Structures are given as structure tokens and as C-alpha cells.
CSV table of C-alpha atoms and ligand atoms in Angstrom, one decimal:
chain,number,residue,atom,x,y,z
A,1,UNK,CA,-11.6,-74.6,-10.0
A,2,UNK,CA,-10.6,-78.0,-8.8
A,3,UNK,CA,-11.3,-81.0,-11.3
A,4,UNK,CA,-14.8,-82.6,-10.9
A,5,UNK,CA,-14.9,-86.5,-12.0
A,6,UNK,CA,-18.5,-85.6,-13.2
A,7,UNK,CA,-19.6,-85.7,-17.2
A,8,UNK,CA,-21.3,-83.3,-18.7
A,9,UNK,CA,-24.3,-84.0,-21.0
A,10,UNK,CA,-25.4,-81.0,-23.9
A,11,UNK,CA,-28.8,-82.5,-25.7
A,12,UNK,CA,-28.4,-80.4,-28.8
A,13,UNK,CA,-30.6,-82.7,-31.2
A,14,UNK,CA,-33.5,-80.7,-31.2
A,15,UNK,CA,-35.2,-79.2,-34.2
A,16,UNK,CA,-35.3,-75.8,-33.3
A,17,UNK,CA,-38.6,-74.9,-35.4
A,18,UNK,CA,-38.9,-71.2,-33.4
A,19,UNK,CA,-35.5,-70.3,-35.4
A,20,UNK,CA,-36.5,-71.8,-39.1
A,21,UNK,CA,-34.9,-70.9,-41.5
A,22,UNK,CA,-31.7,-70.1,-39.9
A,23,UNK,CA,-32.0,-73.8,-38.3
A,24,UNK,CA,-32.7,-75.8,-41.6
A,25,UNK,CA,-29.0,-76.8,-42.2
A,26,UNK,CA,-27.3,-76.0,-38.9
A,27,UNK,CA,-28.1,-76.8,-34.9
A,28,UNK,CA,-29.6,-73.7,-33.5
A,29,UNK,CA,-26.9,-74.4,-30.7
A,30,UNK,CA,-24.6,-73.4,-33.5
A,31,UNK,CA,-26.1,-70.0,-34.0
A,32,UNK,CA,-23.5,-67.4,-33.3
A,33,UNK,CA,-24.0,-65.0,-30.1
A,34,UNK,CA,-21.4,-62.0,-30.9
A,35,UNK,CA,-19.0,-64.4,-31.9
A,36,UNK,CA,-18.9,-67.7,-30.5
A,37,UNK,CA,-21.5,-70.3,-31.3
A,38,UNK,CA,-24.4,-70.4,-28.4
A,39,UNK,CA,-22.8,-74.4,-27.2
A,40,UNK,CA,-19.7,-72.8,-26.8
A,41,UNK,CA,-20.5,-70.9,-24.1
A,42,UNK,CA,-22.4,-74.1,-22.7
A,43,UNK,CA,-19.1,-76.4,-23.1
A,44,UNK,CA,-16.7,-73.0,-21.3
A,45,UNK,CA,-19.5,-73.3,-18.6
A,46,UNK,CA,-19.1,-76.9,-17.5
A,47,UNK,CA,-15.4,-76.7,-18.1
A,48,UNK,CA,-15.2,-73.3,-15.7
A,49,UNK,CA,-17.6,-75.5,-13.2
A,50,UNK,CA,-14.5,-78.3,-13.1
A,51,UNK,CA,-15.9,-80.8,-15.5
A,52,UNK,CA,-13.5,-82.0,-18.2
A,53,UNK,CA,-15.5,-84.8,-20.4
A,54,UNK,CA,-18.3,-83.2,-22.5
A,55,UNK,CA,-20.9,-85.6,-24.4
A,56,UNK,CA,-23.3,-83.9,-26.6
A,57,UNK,CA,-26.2,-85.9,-28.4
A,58,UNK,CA,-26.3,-84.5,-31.8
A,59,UNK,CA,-29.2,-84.9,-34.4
A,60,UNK,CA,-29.2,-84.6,-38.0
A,61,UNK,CA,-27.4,-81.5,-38.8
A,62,UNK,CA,-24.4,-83.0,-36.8
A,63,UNK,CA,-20.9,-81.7,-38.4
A,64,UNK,CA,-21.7,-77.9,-37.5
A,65,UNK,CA,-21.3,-79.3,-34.4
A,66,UNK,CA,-19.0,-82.2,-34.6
A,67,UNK,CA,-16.7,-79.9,-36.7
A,68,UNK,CA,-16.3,-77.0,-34.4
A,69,UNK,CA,-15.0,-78.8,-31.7
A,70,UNK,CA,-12.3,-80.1,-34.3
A,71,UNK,CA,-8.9,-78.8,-35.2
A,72,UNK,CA,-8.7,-77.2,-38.9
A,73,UNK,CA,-5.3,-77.8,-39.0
A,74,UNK,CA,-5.4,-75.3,-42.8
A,75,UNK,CA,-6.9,-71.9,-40.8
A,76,UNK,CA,-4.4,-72.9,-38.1
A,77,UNK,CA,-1.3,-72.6,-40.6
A,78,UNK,CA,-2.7,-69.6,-42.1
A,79,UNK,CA,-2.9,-67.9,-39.4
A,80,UNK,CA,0.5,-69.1,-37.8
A,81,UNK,CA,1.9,-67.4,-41.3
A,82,UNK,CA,0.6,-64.5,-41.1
A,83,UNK,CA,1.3,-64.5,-37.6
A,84,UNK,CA,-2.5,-63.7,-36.2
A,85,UNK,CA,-1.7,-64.8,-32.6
A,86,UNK,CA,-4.6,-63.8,-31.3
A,87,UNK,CA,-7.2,-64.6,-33.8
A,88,UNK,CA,-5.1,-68.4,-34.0
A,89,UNK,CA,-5.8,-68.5,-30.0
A,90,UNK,CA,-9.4,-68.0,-30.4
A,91,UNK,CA,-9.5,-70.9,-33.2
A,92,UNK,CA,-7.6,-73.2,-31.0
A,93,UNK,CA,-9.4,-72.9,-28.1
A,94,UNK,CA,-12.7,-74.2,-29.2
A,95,UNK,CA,-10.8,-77.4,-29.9
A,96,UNK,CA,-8.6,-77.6,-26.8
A,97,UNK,CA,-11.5,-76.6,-24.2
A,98,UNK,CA,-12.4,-80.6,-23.5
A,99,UNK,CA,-13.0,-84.1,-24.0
A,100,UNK,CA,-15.5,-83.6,-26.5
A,101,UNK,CA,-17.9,-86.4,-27.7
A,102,UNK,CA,-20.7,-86.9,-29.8
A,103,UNK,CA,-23.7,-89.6,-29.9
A,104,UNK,CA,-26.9,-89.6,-32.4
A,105,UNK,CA,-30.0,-89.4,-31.3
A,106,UNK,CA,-31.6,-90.4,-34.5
A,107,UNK,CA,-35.2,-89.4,-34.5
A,108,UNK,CA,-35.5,-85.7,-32.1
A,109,UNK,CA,-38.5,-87.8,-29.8
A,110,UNK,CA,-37.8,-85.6,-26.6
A,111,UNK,CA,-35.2,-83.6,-24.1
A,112,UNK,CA,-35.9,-87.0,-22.1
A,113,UNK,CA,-34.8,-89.1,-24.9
A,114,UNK,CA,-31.9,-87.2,-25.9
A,115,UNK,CA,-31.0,-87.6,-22.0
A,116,UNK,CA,-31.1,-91.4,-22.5
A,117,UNK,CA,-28.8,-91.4,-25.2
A,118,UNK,CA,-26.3,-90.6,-22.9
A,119,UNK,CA,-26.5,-94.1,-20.6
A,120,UNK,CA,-24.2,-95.9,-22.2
A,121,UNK,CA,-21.2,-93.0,-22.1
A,122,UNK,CA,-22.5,-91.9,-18.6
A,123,UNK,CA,-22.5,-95.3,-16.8
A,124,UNK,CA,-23.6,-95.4,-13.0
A,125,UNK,CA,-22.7,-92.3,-12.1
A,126,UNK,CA,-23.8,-89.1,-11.2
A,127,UNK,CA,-24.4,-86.5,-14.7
A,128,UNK,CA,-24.5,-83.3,-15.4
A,129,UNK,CA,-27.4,-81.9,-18.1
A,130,UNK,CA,-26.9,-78.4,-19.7
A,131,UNK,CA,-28.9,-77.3,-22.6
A,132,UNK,CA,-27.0,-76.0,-25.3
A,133,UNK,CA,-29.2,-72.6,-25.9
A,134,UNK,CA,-29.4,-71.9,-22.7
A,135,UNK,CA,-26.7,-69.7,-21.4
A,136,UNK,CA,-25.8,-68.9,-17.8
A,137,UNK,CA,-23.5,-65.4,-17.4
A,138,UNK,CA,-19.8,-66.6,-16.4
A,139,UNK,CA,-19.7,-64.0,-13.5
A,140,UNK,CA,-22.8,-66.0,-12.0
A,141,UNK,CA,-22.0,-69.6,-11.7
A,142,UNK,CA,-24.7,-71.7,-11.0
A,143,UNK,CA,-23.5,-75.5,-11.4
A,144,UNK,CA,-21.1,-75.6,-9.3
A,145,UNK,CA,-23.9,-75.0,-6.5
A,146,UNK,CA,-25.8,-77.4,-7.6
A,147,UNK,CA,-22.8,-80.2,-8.1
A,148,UNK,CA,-22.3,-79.5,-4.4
A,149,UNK,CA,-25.6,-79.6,-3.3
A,150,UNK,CA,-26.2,-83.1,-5.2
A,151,UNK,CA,-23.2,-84.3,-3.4
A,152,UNK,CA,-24.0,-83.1,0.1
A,153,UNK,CA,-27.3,-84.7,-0.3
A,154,UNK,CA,-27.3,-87.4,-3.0
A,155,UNK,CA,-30.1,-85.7,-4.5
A,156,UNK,CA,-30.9,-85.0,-8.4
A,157,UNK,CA,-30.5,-80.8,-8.8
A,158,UNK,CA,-32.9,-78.7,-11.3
A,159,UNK,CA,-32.0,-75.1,-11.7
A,160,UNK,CA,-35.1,-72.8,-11.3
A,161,UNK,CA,-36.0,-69.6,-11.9
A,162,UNK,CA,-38.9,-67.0,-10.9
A,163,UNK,CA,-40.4,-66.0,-14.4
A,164,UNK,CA,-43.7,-63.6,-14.9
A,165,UNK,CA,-46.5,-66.0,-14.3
A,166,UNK,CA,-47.3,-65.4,-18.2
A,167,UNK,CA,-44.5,-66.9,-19.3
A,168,UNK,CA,-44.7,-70.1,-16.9
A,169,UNK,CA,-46.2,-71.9,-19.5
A,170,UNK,CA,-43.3,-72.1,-21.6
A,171,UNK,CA,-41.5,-74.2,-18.7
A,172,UNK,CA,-41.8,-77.1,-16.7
A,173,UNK,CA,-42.6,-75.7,-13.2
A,174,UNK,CA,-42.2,-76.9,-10.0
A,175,UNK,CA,-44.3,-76.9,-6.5
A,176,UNK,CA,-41.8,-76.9,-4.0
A,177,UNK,CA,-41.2,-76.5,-0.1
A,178,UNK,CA,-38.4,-74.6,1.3
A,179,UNK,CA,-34.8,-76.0,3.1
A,180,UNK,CA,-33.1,-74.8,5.2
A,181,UNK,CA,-30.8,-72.7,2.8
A,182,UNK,CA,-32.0,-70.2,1.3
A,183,UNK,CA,-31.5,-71.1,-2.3
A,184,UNK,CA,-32.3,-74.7,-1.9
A,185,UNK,CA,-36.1,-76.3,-2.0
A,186,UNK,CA,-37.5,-79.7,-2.1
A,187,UNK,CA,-39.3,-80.4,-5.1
A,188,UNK,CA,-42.7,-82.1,-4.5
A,189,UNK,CA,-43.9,-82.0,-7.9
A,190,UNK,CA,-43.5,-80.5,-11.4
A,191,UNK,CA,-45.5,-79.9,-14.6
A,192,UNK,CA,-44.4,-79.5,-18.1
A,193,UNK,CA,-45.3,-76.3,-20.1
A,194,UNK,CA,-48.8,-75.7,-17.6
A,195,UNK,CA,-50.8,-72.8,-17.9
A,196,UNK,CA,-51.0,-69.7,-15.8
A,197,UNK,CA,-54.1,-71.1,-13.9
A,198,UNK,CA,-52.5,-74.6,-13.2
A,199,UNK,CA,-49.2,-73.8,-12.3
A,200,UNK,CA,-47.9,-74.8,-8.7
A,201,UNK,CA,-45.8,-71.8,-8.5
A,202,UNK,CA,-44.0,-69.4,-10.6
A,203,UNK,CA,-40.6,-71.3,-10.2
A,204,UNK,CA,-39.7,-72.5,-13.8
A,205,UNK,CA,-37.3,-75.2,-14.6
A,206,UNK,CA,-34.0,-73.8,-16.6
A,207,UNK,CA,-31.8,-75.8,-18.4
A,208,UNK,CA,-29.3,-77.1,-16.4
A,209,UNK,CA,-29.3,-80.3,-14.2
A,210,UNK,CA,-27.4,-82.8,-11.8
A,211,UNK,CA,-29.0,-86.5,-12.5
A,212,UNK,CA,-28.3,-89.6,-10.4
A,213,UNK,CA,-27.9,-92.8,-13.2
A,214,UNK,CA,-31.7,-94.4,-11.7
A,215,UNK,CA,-32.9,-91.2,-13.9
A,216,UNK,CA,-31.7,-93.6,-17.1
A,217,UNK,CA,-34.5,-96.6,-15.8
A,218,UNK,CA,-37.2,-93.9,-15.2
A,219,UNK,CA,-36.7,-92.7,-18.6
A,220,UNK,CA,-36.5,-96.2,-20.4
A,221,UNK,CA,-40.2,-96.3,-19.6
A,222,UNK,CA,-41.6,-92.4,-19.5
A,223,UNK,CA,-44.2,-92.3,-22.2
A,224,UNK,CA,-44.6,-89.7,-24.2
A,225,UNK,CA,-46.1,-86.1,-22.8
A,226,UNK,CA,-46.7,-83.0,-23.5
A,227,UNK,CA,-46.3,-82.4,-27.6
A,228,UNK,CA,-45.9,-86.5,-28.0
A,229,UNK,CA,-42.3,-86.4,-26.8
A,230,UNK,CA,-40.4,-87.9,-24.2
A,231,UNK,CA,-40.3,-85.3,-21.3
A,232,UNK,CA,-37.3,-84.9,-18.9
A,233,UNK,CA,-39.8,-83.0,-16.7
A,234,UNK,CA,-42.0,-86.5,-16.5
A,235,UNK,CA,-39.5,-88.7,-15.3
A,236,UNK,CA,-38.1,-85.9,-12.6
A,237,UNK,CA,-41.7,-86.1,-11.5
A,238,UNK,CA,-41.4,-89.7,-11.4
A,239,UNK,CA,-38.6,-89.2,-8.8
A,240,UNK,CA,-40.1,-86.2,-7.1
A,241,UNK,CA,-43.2,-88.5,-6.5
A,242,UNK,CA,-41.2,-91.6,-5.0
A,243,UNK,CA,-37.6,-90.8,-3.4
A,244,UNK,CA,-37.2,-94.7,-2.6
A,245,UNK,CA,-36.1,-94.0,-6.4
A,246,UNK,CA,-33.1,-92.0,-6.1
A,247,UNK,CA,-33.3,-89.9,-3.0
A,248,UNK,CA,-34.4,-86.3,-2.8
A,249,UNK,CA,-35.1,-83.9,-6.1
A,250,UNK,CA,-33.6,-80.6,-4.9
A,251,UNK,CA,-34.0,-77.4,-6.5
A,252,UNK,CA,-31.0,-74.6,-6.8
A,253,UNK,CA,-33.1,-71.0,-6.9
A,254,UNK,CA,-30.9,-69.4,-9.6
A,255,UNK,CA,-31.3,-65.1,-9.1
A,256,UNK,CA,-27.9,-64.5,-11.8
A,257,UNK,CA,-28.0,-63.7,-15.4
A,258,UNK,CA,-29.3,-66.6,-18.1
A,259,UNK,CA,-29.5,-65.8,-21.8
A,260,UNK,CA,-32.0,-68.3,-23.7
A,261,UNK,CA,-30.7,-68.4,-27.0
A,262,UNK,CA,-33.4,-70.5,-28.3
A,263,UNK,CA,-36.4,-67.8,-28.9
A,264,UNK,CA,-35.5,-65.3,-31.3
A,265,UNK,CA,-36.4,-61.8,-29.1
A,266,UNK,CA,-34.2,-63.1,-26.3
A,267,UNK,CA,-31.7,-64.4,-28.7
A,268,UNK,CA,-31.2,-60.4,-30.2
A,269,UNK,CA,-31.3,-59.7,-26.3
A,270,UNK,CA,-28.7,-62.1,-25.5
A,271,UNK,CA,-26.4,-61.0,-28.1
A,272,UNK,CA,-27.1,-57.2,-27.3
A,273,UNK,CA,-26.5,-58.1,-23.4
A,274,UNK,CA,-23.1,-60.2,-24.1
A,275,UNK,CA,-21.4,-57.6,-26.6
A,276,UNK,CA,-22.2,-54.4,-24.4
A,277,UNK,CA,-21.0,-56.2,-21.3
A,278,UNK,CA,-17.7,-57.0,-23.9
A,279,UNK,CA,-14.4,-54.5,-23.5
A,280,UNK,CA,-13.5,-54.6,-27.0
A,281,UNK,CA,-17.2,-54.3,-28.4
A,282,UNK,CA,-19.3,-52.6,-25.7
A,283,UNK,CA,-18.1,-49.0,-25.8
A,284,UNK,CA,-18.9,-48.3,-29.2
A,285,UNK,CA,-22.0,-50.6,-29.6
A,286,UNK,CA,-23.3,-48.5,-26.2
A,287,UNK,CA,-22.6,-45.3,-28.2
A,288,UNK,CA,-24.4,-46.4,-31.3
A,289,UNK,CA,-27.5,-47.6,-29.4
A,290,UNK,CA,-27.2,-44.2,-27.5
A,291,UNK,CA,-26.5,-41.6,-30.5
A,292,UNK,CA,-28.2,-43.2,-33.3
A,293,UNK,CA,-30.8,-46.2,-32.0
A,294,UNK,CA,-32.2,-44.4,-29.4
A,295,UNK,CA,-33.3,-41.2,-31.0
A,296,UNK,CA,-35.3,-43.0,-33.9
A,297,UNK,CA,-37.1,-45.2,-31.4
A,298,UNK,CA,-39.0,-42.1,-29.7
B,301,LIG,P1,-36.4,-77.3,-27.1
B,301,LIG,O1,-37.8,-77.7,-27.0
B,301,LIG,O2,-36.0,-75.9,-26.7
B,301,LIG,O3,-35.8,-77.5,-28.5
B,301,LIG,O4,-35.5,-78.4,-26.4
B,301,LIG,P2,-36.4,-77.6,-30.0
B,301,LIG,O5,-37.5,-78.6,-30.0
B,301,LIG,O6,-35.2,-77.8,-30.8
B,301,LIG,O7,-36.9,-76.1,-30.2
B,301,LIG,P3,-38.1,-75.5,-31.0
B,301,LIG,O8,-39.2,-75.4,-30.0
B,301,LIG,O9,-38.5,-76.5,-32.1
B,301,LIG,O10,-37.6,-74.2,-31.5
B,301,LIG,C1,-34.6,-78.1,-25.3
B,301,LIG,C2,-33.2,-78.7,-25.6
B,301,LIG,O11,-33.3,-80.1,-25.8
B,301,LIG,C3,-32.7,-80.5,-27.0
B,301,LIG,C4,-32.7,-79.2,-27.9
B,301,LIG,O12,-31.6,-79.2,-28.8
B,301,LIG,C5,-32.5,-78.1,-26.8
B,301,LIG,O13,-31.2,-78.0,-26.4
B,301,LIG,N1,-33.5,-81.5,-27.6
B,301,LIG,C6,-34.9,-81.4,-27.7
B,301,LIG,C7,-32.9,-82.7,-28.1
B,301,LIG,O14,-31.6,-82.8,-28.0
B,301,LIG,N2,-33.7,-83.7,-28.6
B,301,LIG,C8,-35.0,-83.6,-28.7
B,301,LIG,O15,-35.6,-84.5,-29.2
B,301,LIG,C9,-35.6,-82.4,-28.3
């Protein structure tokens, strides 16, 4: 994958109230899927997708977080002495994966204002967004796509996904018109979190985007939405609604594998999904489920 000048942006301030308690002392981006923290995945993603600078916007539980990407120099010797090579690679590579940094948000007001945090580290260029319990499946990359469609078209790029129409009001959603390419639409409008009955389509808004800087000005003056925070969604629909702004808002139609590890009954899914699809854990987890889960369930 050829190097991509691009920064990525992972908004992991949030309070993550579905996942109380686990989430009282520690980032629910921090919670472990088989056995790497949820972000980890995230930060592999954007590295796999070319990207090489990595800022994530951090809220009050922030040295889980902080501290994983770090060296710990006294596990590292351990394991050099007792000569665990591969257990000393896997330690390692968290902190080698990167450039890794970290800005506060302070008070968790919004995905939109965590996005704003990032202005000062981002500068005028072209960004990257990936939420950091939202995980895309390796074998189906997704941002690279839309990193190439921004650039073909200077447009911003929202991943969507078709979801059951009872679950669209747990996404921002988005009325769009098709391109061209198959995979591709023009978004004409989108709505936060709307209900079955008011949704534009069944096209919901997943956690990874390509923002052009003017999405930093639109935010500085988005009021607060839905739930009293400041909504990402609002200021895309700010865009959508005038592309004298900042050109086109695209959408990349995503039809791969995405894990959200931020509700608990997909979160026991994800981790299910990821360790059977795993060589060195899948076999026998597959027998168990088969031999002794199965038969107790029916
Ligand atoms: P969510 O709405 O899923 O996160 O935000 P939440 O508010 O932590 O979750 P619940 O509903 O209370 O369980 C989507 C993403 O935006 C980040 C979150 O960390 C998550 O990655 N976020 C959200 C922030 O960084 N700051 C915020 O103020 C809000």
C-alpha cells in the first residue's frame, strides 16, 4: 500500500453509557475484541489504507489509551529474557504501528466536536475520520476507496451501509442519488438518528469518513442536535445542502464486513465473528459452539 500524506482522526472521547460499567474507568475503544483493544484494529486500519500519522481526541479516561500506544520498556525486557519472541512482537507492535497523537476534548459535547478538536493538528488539508468502535474486516477495505474517490472528485466521503429499516434510527441516514459507479452516490441530504417513518432511505451513515478542512468552519458554528450535542451529521448536511462550501458530499456504498463494537450484542458478535475467522483460535472455539453450545440452545 503506497504511503498516503493524509491524517487520520479516531474521536474516542465519548462516554460510552451503553457499556457501563465496563466503561467507568476505561474508553470503551479500549475494550478488548479477542485480544487486541477495539482502537487497535481502527489505528492497523488506517495504517493498512497508507496513512502513517494517527490523532486521536481522548476524553477523561485518557492513559488506557495514551498508554497502549506506548512502549513498556519492563514487559519488553521480560519478555526478551525469557525469550517470548512472539508474545514480545505482539507488545511491540501496538507501539511501532504509527505516529500516534493525542488531544483532549475536555467536556464529550458531540462526534462533531470531538472532530473539531482535531483543526489545529489537521491544518488545511484533506482528513480522515474513523470511529474507534467501529471496525471494518481487514479483507474488505473500505478507505482506501473512499480516499480515492475524495481525491478524484474533491469531495468529502461518508461510508454507508444498507441496515433493516428498524435499525435506521440508530444512524444518521442519507437521501441520496446515484453516480455513475456503482458504489458511489451523491448525497443530497442526511438526518441524525430519524425514525423509520422519516427516514430518506435505508442507507445509514458508518463510521468512517474523508473531510475537506471547510468541514472545521461548518462545525465552529453547528448548534447543538439531536441529544444536545454537536452532530457531525449536521454540519455534513450543511455541506450537502450548499456545495459552493466544499464541493460534492459523496457516499462510498460499503457491502464488506463491519463489527460495531460499541453496543454490547454486536460487541459478543464481533468477538465471536473475529476469533472463529482466527487460525490459532477458530478451530476449537467452532468445535465448542458446535459440540457443547449448540446442543443446550435447542
Ligand atoms: P457514540 O455516540 O457511539 O459514543 O459516538 P458514546 O456517546 O460514547 O456512546 P454511548 O451511546 O454513550 O454508549 C461515536 C464515536 O464518537 C466518539 C465516541 O468515542 C465514538 O467513537 N465521541 C462521541 C467523542 O469522541 N466525543 C463525544 O463527545 C461523543
Amino acid at each position: 500500500m503506497s504511503h498516503r500524506s493524509i491524517k487520520a482522526v479516531i474521536p474516542a472521547a465519548g462516554l460510552g453509557t451503553r457499556f457501563l460499567p465496563a466503561t467507568k474507568a476505561m474508553p470503551k475503544e479500549m475494550l478488548p475484541v479477542v485480544d487486541k483493544p477495539a482502537i487497535q484494529y481502527v489505528v492497523e486500519e488506517a495504517v493498512a489504507a497508507g496513512i502513517d500519522d494517527v490523532l486521536v481526541i481522548i476524553g477523561r479516561n485518557k492513559n488506557a489509551l495514551a498508554n497502549h500506544f506506548d512502549r513498556v520498556t519492563e514487559l519488553e525486557h521480560t519478555l526478551e529474557q525469557k525469550g517470548d519472541t512472539s508474545k514480545l512482537e505482539r507488545v511491540m507492535h501496538s507501539s511501532s504501528l504509527a505516529d500516534i497523537h493525542f488531544v483532549r476534548q475536555g467536556d464529550p459535547k458531540g462526534l462533531g466536536h470531538a472532530v473539531l478538536r482535531a483543526k489545529k493538528h489537521v491544518g488545511n488539508e484533506t482528513f480522515a475520520v474513523l470511529l474507534g468502535d467501529d471496525l471494518i474486516d481487514a479483507r474488505d477495505p473500505l478507505l482506501s476507496r473512499m480516499i480515492d474517490v475524495s481525491q478524484a472528485q474533491s469531495a468529502t466521503v461518508v461510508a454507508l451501509m444498507e441496515v433493516d429499516s428498524s435499525q435506521i434510527h440508530l444512524y444518521g441516514c442519507a437521501d441520496v442519488v446515484p453516480t455513475g459507479e456503482p458504489d458511489v452516490v451523491r448525497i443530497k441530504a442526511l438526518v441524525e438518528k430519524p425514525s423509520a417513518a422519516e427516514a430518506p432511505s435505508n442507507l445509514a451513515i458508518i463510521g468512517r469518513y474523508v473531510l475537506k478542512p471547510e468541514i472545521f468552519e461548518v462545525l465552529e458554528t453547528t448548534e447543538p442536535g439531536k441529544g444536545g450535542e454537536i452532530q457531525l451529521t449536521d454540519a455534513l448536511q450543511e455541506l450537502a445542502g450548499d456545495e459552493q462550501i466544499a464541493g460534492p458530499v459523496l457516499g462510498v456504498v460499503f457491502r464488506g464486513r463491519r463489527y460495531d463494537t460499541g453496543d454490547r450484542l454486536d460487541y459478543l458478535k464481533s468477538t465471536i465473528q473475529l476469533a472463529l475467522d482466527r487460525d490459532d483460535l477458530g478451530p476449537e472455539l467452532a468445535a465448542w459452539i458446535k459440540d457443547e453450545l449448540t446442543p443446550t440452545l435447542v
